[in-house]
PDB file of C-alpha atoms in Angstrom:
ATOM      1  CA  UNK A   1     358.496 -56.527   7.621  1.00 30.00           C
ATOM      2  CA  UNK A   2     356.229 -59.568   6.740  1.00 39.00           C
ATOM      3  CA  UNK A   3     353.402 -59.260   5.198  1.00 44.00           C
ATOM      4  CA  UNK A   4     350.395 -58.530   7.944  1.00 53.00           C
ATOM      5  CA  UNK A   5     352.908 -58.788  10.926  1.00 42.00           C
ATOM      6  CA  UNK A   6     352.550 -55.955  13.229  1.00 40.00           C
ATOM      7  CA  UNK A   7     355.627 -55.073  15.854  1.00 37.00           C
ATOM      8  CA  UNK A   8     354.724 -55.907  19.041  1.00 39.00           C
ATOM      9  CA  UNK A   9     352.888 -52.773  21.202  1.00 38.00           C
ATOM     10  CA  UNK A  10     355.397 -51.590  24.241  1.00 36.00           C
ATOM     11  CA  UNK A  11     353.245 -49.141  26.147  1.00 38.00           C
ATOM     12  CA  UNK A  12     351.418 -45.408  26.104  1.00 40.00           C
ATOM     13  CA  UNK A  13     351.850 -43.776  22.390  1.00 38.00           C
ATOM     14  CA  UNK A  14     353.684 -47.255  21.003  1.00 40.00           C
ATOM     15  CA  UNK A  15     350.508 -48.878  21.953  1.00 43.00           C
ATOM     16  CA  UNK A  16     348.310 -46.647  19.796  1.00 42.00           C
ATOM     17  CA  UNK A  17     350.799 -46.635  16.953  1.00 38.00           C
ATOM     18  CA  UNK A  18     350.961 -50.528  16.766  1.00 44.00           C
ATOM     19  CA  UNK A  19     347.090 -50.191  16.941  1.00 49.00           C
ATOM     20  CA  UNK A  20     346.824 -48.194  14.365  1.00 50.00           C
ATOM     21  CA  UNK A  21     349.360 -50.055  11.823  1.00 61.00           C
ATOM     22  CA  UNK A  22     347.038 -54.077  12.964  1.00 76.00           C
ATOM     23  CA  UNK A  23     345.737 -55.145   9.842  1.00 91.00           C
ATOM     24  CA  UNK A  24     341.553 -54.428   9.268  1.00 94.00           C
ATOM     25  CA  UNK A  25     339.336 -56.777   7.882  1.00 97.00           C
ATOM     26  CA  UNK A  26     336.256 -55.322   6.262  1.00 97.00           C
ATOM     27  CA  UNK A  27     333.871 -57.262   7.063  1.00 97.00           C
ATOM     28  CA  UNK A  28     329.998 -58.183   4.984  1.00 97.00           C
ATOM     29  CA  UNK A  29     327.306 -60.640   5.722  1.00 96.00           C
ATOM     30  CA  UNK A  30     325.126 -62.412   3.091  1.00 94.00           C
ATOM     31  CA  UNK A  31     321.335 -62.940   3.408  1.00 89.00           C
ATOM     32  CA  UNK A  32     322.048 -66.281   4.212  1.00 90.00           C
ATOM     33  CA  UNK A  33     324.088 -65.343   7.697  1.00 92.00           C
ATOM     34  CA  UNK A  34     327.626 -66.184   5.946  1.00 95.00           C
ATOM     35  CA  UNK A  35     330.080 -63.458   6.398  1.00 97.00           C
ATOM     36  CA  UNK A  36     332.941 -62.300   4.046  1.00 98.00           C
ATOM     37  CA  UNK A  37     336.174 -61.237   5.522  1.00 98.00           C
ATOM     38  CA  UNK A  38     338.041 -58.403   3.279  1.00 96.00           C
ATOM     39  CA  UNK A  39     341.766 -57.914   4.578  1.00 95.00           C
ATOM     40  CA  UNK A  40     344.293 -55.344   3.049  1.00 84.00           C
ATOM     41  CA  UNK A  41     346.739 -56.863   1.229  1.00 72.00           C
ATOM     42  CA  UNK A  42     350.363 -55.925   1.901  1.00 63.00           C
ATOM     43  CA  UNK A  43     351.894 -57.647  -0.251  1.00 61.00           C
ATOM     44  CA  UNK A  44     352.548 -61.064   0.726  1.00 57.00           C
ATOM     45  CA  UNK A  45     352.841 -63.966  -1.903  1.00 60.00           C
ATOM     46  CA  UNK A  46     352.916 -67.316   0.689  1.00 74.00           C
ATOM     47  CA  UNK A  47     350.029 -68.637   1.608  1.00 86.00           C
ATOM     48  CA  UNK A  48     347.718 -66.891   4.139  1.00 93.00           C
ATOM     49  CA  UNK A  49     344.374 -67.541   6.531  1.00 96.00           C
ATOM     50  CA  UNK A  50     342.101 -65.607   8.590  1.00 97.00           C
ATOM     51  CA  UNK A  51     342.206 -67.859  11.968  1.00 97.00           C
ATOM     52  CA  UNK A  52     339.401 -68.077  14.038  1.00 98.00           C
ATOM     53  CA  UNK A  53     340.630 -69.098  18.080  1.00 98.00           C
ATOM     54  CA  UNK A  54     337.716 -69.875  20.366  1.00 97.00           C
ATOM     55  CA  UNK A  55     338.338 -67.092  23.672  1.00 95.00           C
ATOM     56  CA  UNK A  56     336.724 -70.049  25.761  1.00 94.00           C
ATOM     57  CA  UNK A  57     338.524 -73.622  24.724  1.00 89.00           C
ATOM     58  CA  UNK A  58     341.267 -72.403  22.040  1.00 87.00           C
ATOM     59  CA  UNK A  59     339.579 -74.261  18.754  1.00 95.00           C
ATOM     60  CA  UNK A  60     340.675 -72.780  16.047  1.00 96.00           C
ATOM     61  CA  UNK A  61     338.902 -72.113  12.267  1.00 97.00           C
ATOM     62  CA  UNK A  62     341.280 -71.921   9.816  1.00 96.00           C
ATOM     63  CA  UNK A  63     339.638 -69.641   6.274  1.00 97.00           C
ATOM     64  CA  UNK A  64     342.031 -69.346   3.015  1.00 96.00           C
ATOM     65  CA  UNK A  65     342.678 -66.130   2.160  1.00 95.00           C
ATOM     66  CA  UNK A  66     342.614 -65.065  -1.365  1.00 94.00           C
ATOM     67  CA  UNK A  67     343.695 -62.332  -3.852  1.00 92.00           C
ATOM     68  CA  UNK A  68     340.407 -60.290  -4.510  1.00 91.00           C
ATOM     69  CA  UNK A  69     341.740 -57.684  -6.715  1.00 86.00           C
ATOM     70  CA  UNK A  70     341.891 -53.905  -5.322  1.00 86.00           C
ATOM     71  CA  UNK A  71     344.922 -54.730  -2.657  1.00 86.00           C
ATOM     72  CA  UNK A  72     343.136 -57.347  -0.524  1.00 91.00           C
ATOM     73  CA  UNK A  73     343.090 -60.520   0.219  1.00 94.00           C
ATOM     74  CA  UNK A  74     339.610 -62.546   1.180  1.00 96.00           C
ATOM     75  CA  UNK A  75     338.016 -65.127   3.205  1.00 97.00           C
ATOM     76  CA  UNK A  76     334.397 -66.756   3.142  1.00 97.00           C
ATOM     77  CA  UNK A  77     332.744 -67.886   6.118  1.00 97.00           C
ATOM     78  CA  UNK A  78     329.329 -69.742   4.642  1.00 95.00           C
ATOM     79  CA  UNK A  79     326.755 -70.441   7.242  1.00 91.00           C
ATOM     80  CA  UNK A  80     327.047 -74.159   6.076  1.00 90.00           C
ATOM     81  CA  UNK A  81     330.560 -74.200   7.884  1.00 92.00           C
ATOM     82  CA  UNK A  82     330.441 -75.172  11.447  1.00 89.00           C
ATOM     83  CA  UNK A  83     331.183 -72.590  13.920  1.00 94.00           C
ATOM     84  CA  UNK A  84     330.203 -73.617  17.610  1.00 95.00           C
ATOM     85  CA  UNK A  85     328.552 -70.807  20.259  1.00 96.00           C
ATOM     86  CA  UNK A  86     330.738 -68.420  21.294  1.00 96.00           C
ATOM     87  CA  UNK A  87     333.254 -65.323  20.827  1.00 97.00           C
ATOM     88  CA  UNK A  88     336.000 -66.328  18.257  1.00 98.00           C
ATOM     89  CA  UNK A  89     338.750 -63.703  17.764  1.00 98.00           C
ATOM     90  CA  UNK A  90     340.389 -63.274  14.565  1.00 98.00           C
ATOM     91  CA  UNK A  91     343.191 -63.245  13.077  1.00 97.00           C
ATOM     92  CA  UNK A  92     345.422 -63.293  10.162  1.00 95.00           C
ATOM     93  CA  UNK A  93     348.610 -65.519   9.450  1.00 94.00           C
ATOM     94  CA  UNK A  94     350.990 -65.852   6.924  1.00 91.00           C
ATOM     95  CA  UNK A  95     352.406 -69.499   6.419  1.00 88.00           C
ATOM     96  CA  UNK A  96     355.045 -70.271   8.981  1.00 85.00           C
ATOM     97  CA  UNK A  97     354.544 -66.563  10.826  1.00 90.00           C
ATOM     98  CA  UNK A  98     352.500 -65.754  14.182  1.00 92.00           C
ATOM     99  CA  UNK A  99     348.920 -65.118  13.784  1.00 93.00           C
ATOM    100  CA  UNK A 100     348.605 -61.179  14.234  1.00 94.00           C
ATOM    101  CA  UNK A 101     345.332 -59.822  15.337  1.00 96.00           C
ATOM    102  CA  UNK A 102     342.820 -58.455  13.807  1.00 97.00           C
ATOM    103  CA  UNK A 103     340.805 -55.129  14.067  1.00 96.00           C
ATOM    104  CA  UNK A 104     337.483 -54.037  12.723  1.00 96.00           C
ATOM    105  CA  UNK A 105     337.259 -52.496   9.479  1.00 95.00           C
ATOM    106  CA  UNK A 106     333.700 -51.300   7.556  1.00 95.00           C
ATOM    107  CA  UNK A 107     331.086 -53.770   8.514  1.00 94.00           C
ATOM    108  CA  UNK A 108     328.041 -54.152   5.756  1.00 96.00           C
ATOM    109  CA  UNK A 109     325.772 -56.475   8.195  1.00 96.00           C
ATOM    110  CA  UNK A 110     322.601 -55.043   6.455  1.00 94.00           C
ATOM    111  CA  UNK A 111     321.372 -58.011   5.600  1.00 94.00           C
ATOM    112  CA  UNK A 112     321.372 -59.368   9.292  1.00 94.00           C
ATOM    113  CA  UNK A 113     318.404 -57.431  10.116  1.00 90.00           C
ATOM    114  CA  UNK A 114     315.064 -58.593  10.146  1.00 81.00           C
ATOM    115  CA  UNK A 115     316.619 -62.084   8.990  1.00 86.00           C
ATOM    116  CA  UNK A 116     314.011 -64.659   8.728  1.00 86.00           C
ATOM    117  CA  UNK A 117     315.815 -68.049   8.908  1.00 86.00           C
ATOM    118  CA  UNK A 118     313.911 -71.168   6.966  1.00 76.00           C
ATOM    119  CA  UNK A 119     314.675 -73.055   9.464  1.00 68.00           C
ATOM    120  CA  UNK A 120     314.968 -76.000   7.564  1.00 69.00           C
ATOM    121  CA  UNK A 121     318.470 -77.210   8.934  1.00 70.00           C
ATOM    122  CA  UNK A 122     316.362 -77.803  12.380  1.00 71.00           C
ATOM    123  CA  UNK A 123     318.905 -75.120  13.958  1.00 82.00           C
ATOM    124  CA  UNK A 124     319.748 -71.483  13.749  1.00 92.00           C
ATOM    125  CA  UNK A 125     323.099 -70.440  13.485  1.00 94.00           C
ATOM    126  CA  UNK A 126     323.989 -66.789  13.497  1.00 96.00           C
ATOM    127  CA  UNK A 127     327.204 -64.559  13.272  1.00 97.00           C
ATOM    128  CA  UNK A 128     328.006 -61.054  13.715  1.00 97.00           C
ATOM    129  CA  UNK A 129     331.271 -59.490  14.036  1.00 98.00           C
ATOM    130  CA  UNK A 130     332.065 -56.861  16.364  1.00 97.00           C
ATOM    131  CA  UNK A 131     334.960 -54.370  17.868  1.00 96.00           C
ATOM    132  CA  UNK A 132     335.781 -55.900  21.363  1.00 96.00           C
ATOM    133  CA  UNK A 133     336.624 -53.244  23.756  1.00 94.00           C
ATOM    134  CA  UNK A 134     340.644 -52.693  23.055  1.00 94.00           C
ATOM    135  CA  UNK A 135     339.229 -52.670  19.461  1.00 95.00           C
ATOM    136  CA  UNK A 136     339.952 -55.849  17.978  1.00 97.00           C
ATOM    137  CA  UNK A 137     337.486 -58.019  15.730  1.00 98.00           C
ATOM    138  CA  UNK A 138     336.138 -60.793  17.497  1.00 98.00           C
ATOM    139  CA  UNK A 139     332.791 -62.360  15.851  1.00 98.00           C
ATOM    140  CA  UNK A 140     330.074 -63.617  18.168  1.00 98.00           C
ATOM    141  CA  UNK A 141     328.346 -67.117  16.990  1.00 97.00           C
ATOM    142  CA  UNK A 142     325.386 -68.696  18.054  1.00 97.00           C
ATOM    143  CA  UNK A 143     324.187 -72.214  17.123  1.00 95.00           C
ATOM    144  CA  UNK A 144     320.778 -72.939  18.314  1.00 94.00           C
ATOM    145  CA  UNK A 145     318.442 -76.335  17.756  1.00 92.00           C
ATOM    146  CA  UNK A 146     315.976 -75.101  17.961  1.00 92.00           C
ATOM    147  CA  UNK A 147     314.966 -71.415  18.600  1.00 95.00           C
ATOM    148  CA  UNK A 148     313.201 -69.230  19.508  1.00 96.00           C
ATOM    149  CA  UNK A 149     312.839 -65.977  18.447  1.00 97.00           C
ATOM    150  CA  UNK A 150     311.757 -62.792  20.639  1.00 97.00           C
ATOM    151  CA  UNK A 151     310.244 -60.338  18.490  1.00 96.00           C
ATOM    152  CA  UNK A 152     308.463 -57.418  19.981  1.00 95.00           C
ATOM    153  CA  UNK A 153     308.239 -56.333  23.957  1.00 97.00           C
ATOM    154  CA  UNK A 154     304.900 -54.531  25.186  1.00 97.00           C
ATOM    155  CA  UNK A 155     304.945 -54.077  28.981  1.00 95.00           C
ATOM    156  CA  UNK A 156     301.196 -53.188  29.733  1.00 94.00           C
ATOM    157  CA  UNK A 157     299.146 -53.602  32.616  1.00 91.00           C
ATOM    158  CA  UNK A 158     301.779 -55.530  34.701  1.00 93.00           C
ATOM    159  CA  UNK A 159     302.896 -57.658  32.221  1.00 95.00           C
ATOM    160  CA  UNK A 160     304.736 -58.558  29.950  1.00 97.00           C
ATOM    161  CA  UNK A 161     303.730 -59.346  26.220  1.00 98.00           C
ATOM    162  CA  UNK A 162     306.426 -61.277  23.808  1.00 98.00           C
ATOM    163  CA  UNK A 163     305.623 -61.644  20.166  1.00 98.00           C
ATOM    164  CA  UNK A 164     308.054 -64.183  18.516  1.00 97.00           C
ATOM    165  CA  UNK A 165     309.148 -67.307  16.381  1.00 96.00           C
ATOM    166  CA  UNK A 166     310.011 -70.438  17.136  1.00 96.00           C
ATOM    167  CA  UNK A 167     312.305 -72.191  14.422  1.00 93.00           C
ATOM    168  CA  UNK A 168     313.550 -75.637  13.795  1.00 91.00           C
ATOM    169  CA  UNK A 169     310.509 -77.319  15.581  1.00 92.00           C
ATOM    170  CA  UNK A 170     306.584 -77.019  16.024  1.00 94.00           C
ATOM    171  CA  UNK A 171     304.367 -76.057  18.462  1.00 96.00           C
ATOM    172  CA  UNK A 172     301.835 -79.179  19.859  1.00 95.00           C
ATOM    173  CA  UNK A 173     298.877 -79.710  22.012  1.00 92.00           C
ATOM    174  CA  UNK A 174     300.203 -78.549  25.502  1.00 94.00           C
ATOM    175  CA  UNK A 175     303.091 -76.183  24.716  1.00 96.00           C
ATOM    176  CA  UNK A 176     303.924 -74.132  27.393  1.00 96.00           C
ATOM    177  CA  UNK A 177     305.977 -70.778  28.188  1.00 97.00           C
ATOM    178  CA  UNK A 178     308.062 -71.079  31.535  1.00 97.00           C
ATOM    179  CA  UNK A 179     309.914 -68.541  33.481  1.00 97.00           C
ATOM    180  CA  UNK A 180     312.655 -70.223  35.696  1.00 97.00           C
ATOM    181  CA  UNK A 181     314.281 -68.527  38.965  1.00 97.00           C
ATOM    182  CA  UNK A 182     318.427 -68.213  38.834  1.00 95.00           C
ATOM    183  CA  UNK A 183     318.249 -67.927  42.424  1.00 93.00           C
ATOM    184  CA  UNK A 184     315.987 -70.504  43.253  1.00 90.00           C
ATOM    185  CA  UNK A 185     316.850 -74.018  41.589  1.00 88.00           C
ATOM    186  CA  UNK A 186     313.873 -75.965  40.359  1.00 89.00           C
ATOM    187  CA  UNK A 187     311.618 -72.544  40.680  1.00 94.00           C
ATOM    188  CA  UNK A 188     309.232 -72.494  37.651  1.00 96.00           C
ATOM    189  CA  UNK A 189     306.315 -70.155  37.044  1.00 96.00           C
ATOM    190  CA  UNK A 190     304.013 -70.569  34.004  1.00 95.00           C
ATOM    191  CA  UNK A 191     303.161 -67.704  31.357  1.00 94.00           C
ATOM    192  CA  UNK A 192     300.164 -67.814  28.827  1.00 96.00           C
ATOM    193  CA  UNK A 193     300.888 -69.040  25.551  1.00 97.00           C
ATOM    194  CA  UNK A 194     299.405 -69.024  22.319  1.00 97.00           C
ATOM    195  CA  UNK A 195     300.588 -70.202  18.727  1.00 96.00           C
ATOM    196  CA  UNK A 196     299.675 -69.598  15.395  1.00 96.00           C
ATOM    197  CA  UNK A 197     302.391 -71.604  13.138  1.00 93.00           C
ATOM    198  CA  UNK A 198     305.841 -71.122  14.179  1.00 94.00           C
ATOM    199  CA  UNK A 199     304.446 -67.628  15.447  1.00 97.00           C
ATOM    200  CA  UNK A 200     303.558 -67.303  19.133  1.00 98.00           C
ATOM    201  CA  UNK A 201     302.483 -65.052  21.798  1.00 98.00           C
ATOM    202  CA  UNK A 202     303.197 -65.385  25.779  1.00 97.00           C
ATOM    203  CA  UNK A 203     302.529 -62.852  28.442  1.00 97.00           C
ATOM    204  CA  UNK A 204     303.845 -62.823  31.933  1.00 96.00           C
ATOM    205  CA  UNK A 205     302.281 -61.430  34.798  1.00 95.00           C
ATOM    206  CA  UNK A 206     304.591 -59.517  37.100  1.00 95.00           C
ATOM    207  CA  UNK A 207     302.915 -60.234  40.008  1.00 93.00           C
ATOM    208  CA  UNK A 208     303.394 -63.941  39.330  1.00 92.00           C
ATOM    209  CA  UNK A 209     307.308 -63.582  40.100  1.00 94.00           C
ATOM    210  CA  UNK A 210     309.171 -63.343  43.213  1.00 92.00           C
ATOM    211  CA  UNK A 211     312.443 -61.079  43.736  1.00 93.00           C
ATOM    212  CA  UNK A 212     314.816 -62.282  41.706  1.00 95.00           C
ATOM    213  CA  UNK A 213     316.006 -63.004  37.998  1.00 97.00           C
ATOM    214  CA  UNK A 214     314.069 -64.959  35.666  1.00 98.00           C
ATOM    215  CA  UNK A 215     314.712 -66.736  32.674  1.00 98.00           C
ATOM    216  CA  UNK A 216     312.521 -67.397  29.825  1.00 98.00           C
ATOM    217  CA  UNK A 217     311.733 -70.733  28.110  1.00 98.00           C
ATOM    218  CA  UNK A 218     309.622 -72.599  25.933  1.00 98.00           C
ATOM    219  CA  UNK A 219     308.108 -76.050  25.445  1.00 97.00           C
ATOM    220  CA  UNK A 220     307.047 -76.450  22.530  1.00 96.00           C
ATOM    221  CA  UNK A 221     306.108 -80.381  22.974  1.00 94.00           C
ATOM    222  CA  UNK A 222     304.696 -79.903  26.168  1.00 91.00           C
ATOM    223  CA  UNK A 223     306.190 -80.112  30.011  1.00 88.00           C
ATOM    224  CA  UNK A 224     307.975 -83.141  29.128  1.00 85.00           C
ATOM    225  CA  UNK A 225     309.118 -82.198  25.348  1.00 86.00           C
ATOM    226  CA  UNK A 226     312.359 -80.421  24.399  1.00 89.00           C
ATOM    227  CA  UNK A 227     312.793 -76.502  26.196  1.00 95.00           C
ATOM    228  CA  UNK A 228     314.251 -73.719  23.865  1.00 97.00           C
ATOM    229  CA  UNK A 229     315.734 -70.709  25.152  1.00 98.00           C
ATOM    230  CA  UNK A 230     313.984 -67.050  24.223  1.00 98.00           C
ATOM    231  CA  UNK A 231     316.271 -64.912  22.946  1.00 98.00           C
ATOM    232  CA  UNK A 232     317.132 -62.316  20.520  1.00 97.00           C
ATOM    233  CA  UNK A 233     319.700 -63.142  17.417  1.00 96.00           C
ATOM    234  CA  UNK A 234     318.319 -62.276  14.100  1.00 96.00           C
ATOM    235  CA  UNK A 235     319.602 -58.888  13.659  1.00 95.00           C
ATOM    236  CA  UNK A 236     322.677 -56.760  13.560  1.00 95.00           C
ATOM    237  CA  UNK A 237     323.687 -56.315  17.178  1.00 96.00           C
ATOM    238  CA  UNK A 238     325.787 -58.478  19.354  1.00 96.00           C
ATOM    239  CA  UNK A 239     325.590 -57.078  22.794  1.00 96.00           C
ATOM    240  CA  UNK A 240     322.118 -56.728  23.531  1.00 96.00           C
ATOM    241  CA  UNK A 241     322.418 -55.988  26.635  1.00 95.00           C
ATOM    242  CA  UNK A 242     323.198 -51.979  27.309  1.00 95.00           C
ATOM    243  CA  UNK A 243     321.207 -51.490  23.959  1.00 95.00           C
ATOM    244  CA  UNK A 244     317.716 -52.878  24.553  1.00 95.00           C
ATOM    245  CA  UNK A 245     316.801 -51.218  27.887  1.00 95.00           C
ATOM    246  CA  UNK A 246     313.064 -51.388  29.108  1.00 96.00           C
ATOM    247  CA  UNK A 247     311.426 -49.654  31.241  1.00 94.00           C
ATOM    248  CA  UNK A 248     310.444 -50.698  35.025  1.00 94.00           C
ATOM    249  CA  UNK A 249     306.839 -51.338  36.151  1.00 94.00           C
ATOM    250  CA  UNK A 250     305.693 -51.516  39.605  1.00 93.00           C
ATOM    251  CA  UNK A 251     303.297 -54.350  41.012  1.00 91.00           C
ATOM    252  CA  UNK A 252     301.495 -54.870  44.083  1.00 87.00           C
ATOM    253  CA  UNK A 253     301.473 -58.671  44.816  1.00 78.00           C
ATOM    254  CA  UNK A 254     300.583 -60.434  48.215  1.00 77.00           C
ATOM    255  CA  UNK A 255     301.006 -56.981  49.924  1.00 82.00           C
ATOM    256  CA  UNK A 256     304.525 -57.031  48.082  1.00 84.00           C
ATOM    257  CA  UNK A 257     305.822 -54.169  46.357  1.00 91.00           C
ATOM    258  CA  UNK A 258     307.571 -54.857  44.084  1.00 93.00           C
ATOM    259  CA  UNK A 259     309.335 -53.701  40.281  1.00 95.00           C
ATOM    260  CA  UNK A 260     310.059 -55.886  37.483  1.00 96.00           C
ATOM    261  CA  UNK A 261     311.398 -55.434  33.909  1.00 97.00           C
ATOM    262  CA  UNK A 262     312.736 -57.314  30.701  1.00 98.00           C
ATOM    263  CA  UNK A 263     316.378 -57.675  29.818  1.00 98.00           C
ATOM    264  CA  UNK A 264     318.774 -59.177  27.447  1.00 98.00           C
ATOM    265  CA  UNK A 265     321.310 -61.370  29.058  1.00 98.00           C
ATOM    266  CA  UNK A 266     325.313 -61.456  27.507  1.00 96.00           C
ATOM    267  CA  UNK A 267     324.498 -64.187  25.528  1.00 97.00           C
ATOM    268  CA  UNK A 268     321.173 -62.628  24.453  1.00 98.00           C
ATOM    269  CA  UNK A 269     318.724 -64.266  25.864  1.00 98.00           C
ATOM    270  CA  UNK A 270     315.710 -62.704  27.222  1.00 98.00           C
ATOM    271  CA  UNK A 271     315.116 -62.534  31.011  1.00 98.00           C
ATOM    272  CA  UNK A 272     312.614 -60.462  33.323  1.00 98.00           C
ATOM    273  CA  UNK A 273     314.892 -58.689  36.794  1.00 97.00           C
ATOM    274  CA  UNK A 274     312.130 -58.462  39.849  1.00 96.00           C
ATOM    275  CA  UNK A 275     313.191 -56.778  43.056  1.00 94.00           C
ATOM    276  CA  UNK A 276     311.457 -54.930  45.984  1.00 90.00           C
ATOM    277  CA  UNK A 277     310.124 -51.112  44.889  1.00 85.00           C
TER     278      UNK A 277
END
């Protein structure tokens, strides 16, 4: 057999078998947010890579892999190399073969969490590799100029609080926090903001918001500057979504009763869900 190819899954107990025989890649990340792919070694002497297909327009990172020592073969992702938003699959391939896909071995992502970023490259770019659903390794990029960084969620009161960081820019006279309806184009309520540094604070009253789903922003410059997503990427996880859960608060507004409550989109971003109680 060549080196890394797996035989092609059939159905029902051939599936799991070919499943089971897909090469792993171990993977660790670095302080910096590069990751190191480790991929067992069977043997082959031509030239290999760990390819890296966009699932959305097909681009394609191509990583040397290299004898390590201890029966595998490895390939560096530094943050310095360029790897647009999105989910990009992996895989390995053997010069002239098929790319054969990968699955998840041990991931070390330690040093994801509680990353603080310099910031310094006027962008954020994170990575973190994860087991798709039919348990294949996919890793989930984001490239963000600039950010902004939710921190902490207090829901008090009928509001929400949101401590965070904004990277990659600065805060000036007549920033502003702005939560836009998804159903309602050009819909735009105002939260209260406050900055110290790149920190800041902004708090959203509830009773502010109709029914509906809305996302938050910031300007940083002011109503006219440059707006910058909130969301959450500077740890370990990469679907936010069915992990950070929130609880519900009810509001009275205009003789409206109504719930609301904080969520992560699928990309990560943070958004507030209000419907009738």
């Amino acid at each position: 057999m060549t080196p890394l190819a797996v035989p092609a899954p059939t159905s029902g107990s051939d599936d799991r078998t070919a499943a089971a025989a897909a090469p792993r890649a171990d993977c660790i990340a670095d302080s910096a947010g590069g990751l190191t792919f480790d991929v067992l070694d069977h043997g082959a002497h031509d030239p290999a890579h760990l390819v890296l297909i966009d699932r959305a327009g097909g681009e394609e990172v191509r990583l040397p892999l290299a004898p390590a020592g201890g029966g595998r073969l490895r390939a560096s992702l530094p943050i310095g190399v360029g790897l647009p938003e999105g989910r990009w699959d992996a895989y390995a391939q053997v010069a002239g073969e098929q790319p054969v896909r990968l699955m998840p071995g041990v991931n070390d992502l330690r040093s994801l969490v509680d990353r603080a970023p310099s910031g310094s490259r006027g962008h954020v770019a994170v990575r973190i590799p994860y087991a798709t659903k039919h348990g294949n390794l996919t890793v989930r990029s984001w490239l963000r100029t600039p950010h902004a960084e939710a921190g902490e969620l207090l829901i008090a009161d009928g509001a929400l609080t949101v401590h965070g960081r904004l990277y990659g820019t600065a805060f000036a006279a007549g920033a502003r926090a702005e939560l836009r309806s998804r159903e309602a184009a050009g819909q735009v309520r105002t939260g209260e903001l406050s900055a110290d540094g790149g920190a800041f604070t902004l708090r959203i009253g509830y009773a502010d918001l109709d029914a509906g789903r809305w996302d938050v922003w910031l300007r940083p410059a002011g109503p006219e500057g440059s707006e910058v997503r909130v969301a959450r990427l500077l740890d370990d996880v990469a679907d936010k979504k069915p992990i950070f859960t929130y609880p519900a608060a009810r509001v009275s507004a205009a003789g409206r009763e109504l719930t609301a409550s904080p969520y992560y989109t699928a990309d990560n971003d943070l958004s507030v869900l209000v419907a009738a109680a």
